[in-house]
Coordinates of C-alpha atoms in Angstrom, one line a residue:
X1 CA 0.0 0.0 0.0
X2 CA 1.3 3.4 -1.0
X3 CA 2.1 5.6 2.0
X4 CA 0.9 9.1 2.6
X5 CA 3.7 11.1 4.2
X6 CA 2.5 14.2 6.0
X7 CA 5.0 16.6 7.7
X8 CA 3.6 18.2 10.8
X9 CA 4.2 21.9 10.0
X10 CA 4.1 22.9 13.7
X11 CA 7.6 21.3 13.8
X12 CA 8.9 23.3 10.9
X13 CA 11.1 26.4 11.0
X14 CA 8.7 29.2 10.6
X15 CA 11.5 31.7 10.2
X16 CA 12.3 30.0 6.9
X17 CA 8.9 28.7 5.9
X18 CA 9.3 29.1 2.2
X19 CA 12.6 27.3 2.2
X20 CA 11.2 24.6 4.4
X21 CA 8.2 24.0 2.0
X22 CA 10.5 23.9 -1.0
X23 CA 12.8 21.4 0.6
X24 CA 9.9 19.2 1.8
X25 CA 8.2 19.2 -1.7
X26 CA 11.5 18.4 -3.4
X27 CA 11.9 15.5 -1.0
X28 CA 8.6 14.1 -2.1
X29 CA 6.1 14.7 0.7
X30 CA 2.4 14.1 0.0
X31 CA 0.4 16.3 2.2
X32 CA 1.0 19.1 4.7
X33 CA -0.4 18.5 8.2
X34 CA -1.6 21.7 9.9
X35 CA -2.6 21.8 13.5
X36 CA -5.1 24.3 14.9
X37 CA -5.5 24.7 18.6
X38 CA -7.6 27.0 20.7
X39 CA -6.1 26.7 24.2
X40 CA -9.3 25.2 25.4
X41 CA -9.9 21.7 23.8
X42 CA -6.1 21.2 24.2
X43 CA -3.9 23.3 26.5
X44 CA -1.8 24.9 23.7
X45 CA -2.1 27.2 20.7
X46 CA -1.4 26.1 17.2
X47 CA -0.7 27.6 13.8
X48 CA -2.0 31.0 12.9
X49 CA -4.4 31.7 10.1
X50 CA -1.8 33.6 8.0
X51 CA 0.6 30.6 8.2
X52 CA -2.2 28.2 7.1
X53 CA -3.3 30.5 4.3
X54 CA 0.3 30.8 3.1
X55 CA 0.9 27.0 3.1
X56 CA -2.4 26.2 1.5
X57 CA -1.9 29.0 -1.1
X58 CA 1.7 28.7 -1.9
X59 CA 2.3 25.0 -1.4
X60 CA 2.4 22.7 -4.4
X61 CA 1.1 19.8 -2.2
X62 CA -2.3 19.7 -0.6
X63 CA -2.9 20.3 3.1
X64 CA -5.1 18.9 5.8
X65 CA -6.2 20.8 8.9
X66 CA -6.5 19.1 12.3
X67 CA -9.0 21.2 14.3
X68 CA -8.2 20.7 18.0
X69 CA -10.8 23.3 18.9
X70 CA -14.2 23.5 20.6
X71 CA -17.2 23.8 18.3
X72 CA -15.3 23.1 15.0
X73 CA -18.4 23.3 13.0
X74 CA -18.3 27.1 13.3
X75 CA -15.0 27.2 11.4
X76 CA -15.4 24.6 8.6
X77 CA -16.1 27.2 5.8
X78 CA -13.2 29.3 7.0
X79 CA -10.6 26.6 6.7
X80 CA -12.1 25.1 3.5
X81 CA -11.9 28.6 2.1
X82 CA -8.3 28.9 3.0
X83 CA -7.6 25.8 0.9
X84 CA -7.7 22.8 3.3
X85 CA -8.3 19.6 1.3
X86 CA -9.0 17.4 4.4
X87 CA -10.5 18.7 7.7
X88 CA -10.3 16.6 10.8
X89 CA -12.6 17.3 13.8
X90 CA -12.6 15.7 17.3
X91 CA -16.2 14.4 17.9
X92 CA -15.8 15.2 21.7
X93 CA -15.5 18.9 20.8
X94 CA -18.7 19.1 18.7
X95 CA -22.3 18.8 19.8
X96 CA -23.4 17.7 16.4
X97 CA -20.4 16.0 14.7
X98 CA -22.5 14.4 11.9
X99 CA -23.7 17.8 10.9
X100 CA -20.2 19.2 10.9
X101 CA -18.8 16.3 8.8
X102 CA -21.6 17.0 6.3
X103 CA -20.7 20.7 6.3
X104 CA -17.1 19.7 5.5
X105 CA -18.4 17.8 2.5
X106 CA -20.6 20.7 1.4
X107 CA -17.6 23.1 1.6
X108 CA -15.7 21.0 -0.9
X109 CA -13.2 19.3 1.5
X110 CA -12.8 15.7 2.6
X111 CA -14.2 14.9 6.1
X112 CA -12.2 13.2 8.8
X113 CA -12.4 12.5 12.5
X114 CA -9.6 12.5 14.9
X115 CA -9.7 9.9 17.7
X116 CA -7.9 10.6 21.0
X117 CA -6.1 7.8 22.9
X118 CA -8.8 7.7 25.5
X119 CA -11.7 7.7 23.1
X120 CA -13.5 4.4 22.5
X121 CA -14.1 3.3 18.9
X122 CA -17.6 2.3 19.9
X123 CA -18.5 5.9 20.6
X124 CA -17.6 7.1 17.2
X125 CA -18.4 4.2 14.9
X126 CA -21.5 5.8 13.4
X127 CA -19.3 8.7 12.3
X128 CA -17.2 6.4 10.1
X129 CA -19.9 6.4 7.5
X130 CA -19.2 10.1 6.8
X131 CA -15.4 10.0 7.3
X132 CA -13.0 9.6 4.4
X133 CA -10.1 9.7 6.8
X134 CA -9.6 8.7 10.4
X135 CA -6.7 10.3 12.3
X136 CA -5.6 8.1 15.2
X137 CA -3.8 10.0 17.9
X138 CA -1.0 7.9 19.3
X139 CA -0.2 10.6 21.9
X140 CA -2.5 13.0 23.8
X141 CA -3.0 15.9 21.4
X142 CA -1.6 19.4 21.9
X143 CA 2.2 19.1 22.1
X144 CA 5.1 17.7 20.0
X145 CA 7.8 15.5 21.3
X146 CA 5.7 13.2 23.4
X147 CA 6.1 9.4 24.0
X148 CA 4.2 7.0 21.8
X149 CA 1.3 5.3 23.7
X150 CA 1.6 1.6 23.0
X151 CA -2.0 0.8 23.9
X152 CA -3.2 2.7 20.8
X153 CA -1.9 -0.2 18.7
X154 CA -5.1 -2.1 19.8
X155 CA -7.2 0.8 18.6
X156 CA -5.5 0.8 15.2
X157 CA -6.0 -2.9 14.8
X158 CA -9.7 -2.6 15.7
X159 CA -10.2 0.3 13.2
X160 CA -8.4 -1.7 10.5
X161 CA -11.1 -4.3 10.7
X162 CA -13.7 -1.6 9.9
X163 CA -11.9 -0.1 6.9
X164 CA -13.6 -2.2 4.2
X165 CA -17.0 -1.8 5.8
X166 CA -16.9 2.0 6.0
X167 CA -14.3 2.9 3.3
X168 CA -12.0 5.2 5.1
X169 CA -8.2 5.6 5.2
X170 CA -6.3 5.5 8.4
X171 CA -3.7 8.1 9.4
X172 CA -1.6 8.1 12.6
X173 CA -0.3 11.1 14.5
X174 CA 2.1 11.3 17.5
X175 CA 5.7 10.1 18.0
X176 CA 5.7 8.3 14.7
X177 CA 9.3 6.9 14.3
X178 CA 10.6 5.0 11.3
X179 CA 10.1 1.8 13.3
X180 CA 6.4 2.7 13.9
X181 CA 5.9 3.5 10.2
X182 CA 7.2 0.0 9.3
X183 CA 5.0 -1.8 11.8
X184 CA 1.8 0.3 11.4
X185 CA 1.9 0.1 7.6
X186 CA 1.5 -3.6 8.0
X187 CA -1.6 -3.0 10.2
X188 CA -3.4 -1.1 7.5
X189 CA -2.3 2.4 8.2
X190 CA -1.9 4.6 5.0
X191 CA -0.9 8.0 6.3
X192 CA 1.8 9.1 8.7
X193 CA 2.1 12.5 10.4
X194 CA 5.9 13.2 10.5
X195 CA 7.3 15.2 13.4
X196 CA 10.4 15.2 15.5
X197 CA 10.5 11.4 15.8
X198 CA 11.1 10.9 12.1
X199 CA 11.7 14.0 10.1
X200 CA 12.4 17.4 11.8
X201 CA 15.6 18.2 13.7
X202 CA 17.5 15.2 12.5
X203 CA 20.6 16.9 11.1
X204 CA 19.9 15.3 7.7
X205 CA 18.2 16.7 4.6
X206 CA 14.5 15.9 4.0
X207 CA 15.6 14.6 0.6
X208 CA 17.5 11.9 2.4
X209 CA 14.9 11.0 5.0
X210 CA 11.6 11.0 3.0
X211 CA 12.6 8.2 0.5
X212 CA 13.9 6.1 3.4
X213 CA 10.5 6.5 5.2
X214 CA 8.6 5.7 2.1
X215 CA 10.6 2.5 1.5
X216 CA 9.8 1.1 5.0

């Protein structure tokens, strides 16, 4: 199965964003991963609207937006209008997640749900009908550089059994090392959000790293 390699842009050097994007695209990345946080749903703040607009507008690769915010349905049209091709919401943050997923579709983007480590698959299974992508959080959301939570492997295996029934693709986010990419790709995971565990701050060029990750 072809991998979807998605650099987490909150880990990039924003002082040299244009150069970072050019290097990532030259290396062969597939999709930019953009984190939005409101300081309420998660105790941190994410990327600004100007940065998201720049990446979506100037990038030669598409971008997803991961909304770690309360009431994400209020902002679907905003982020779709900025150019997000996939929009992830956390069902726990939304009173009417099915309505929000439909709004994402109506806005011209692809709908996705993000599942926290402590969220049961059973509580969100009905949403899989409307989800083209499922983002499995393998750390608690909000901060880079955390330790991988091993028990999320069970969640990934359980979701993998639902893929054919519901027709979604699975993406993982959080402490995704090269070793995790190799093992999780065998469990049906297509997409990998790449942060400091595999891509950024390694003292090597993206052009060296990305082909190695794709070959795993």
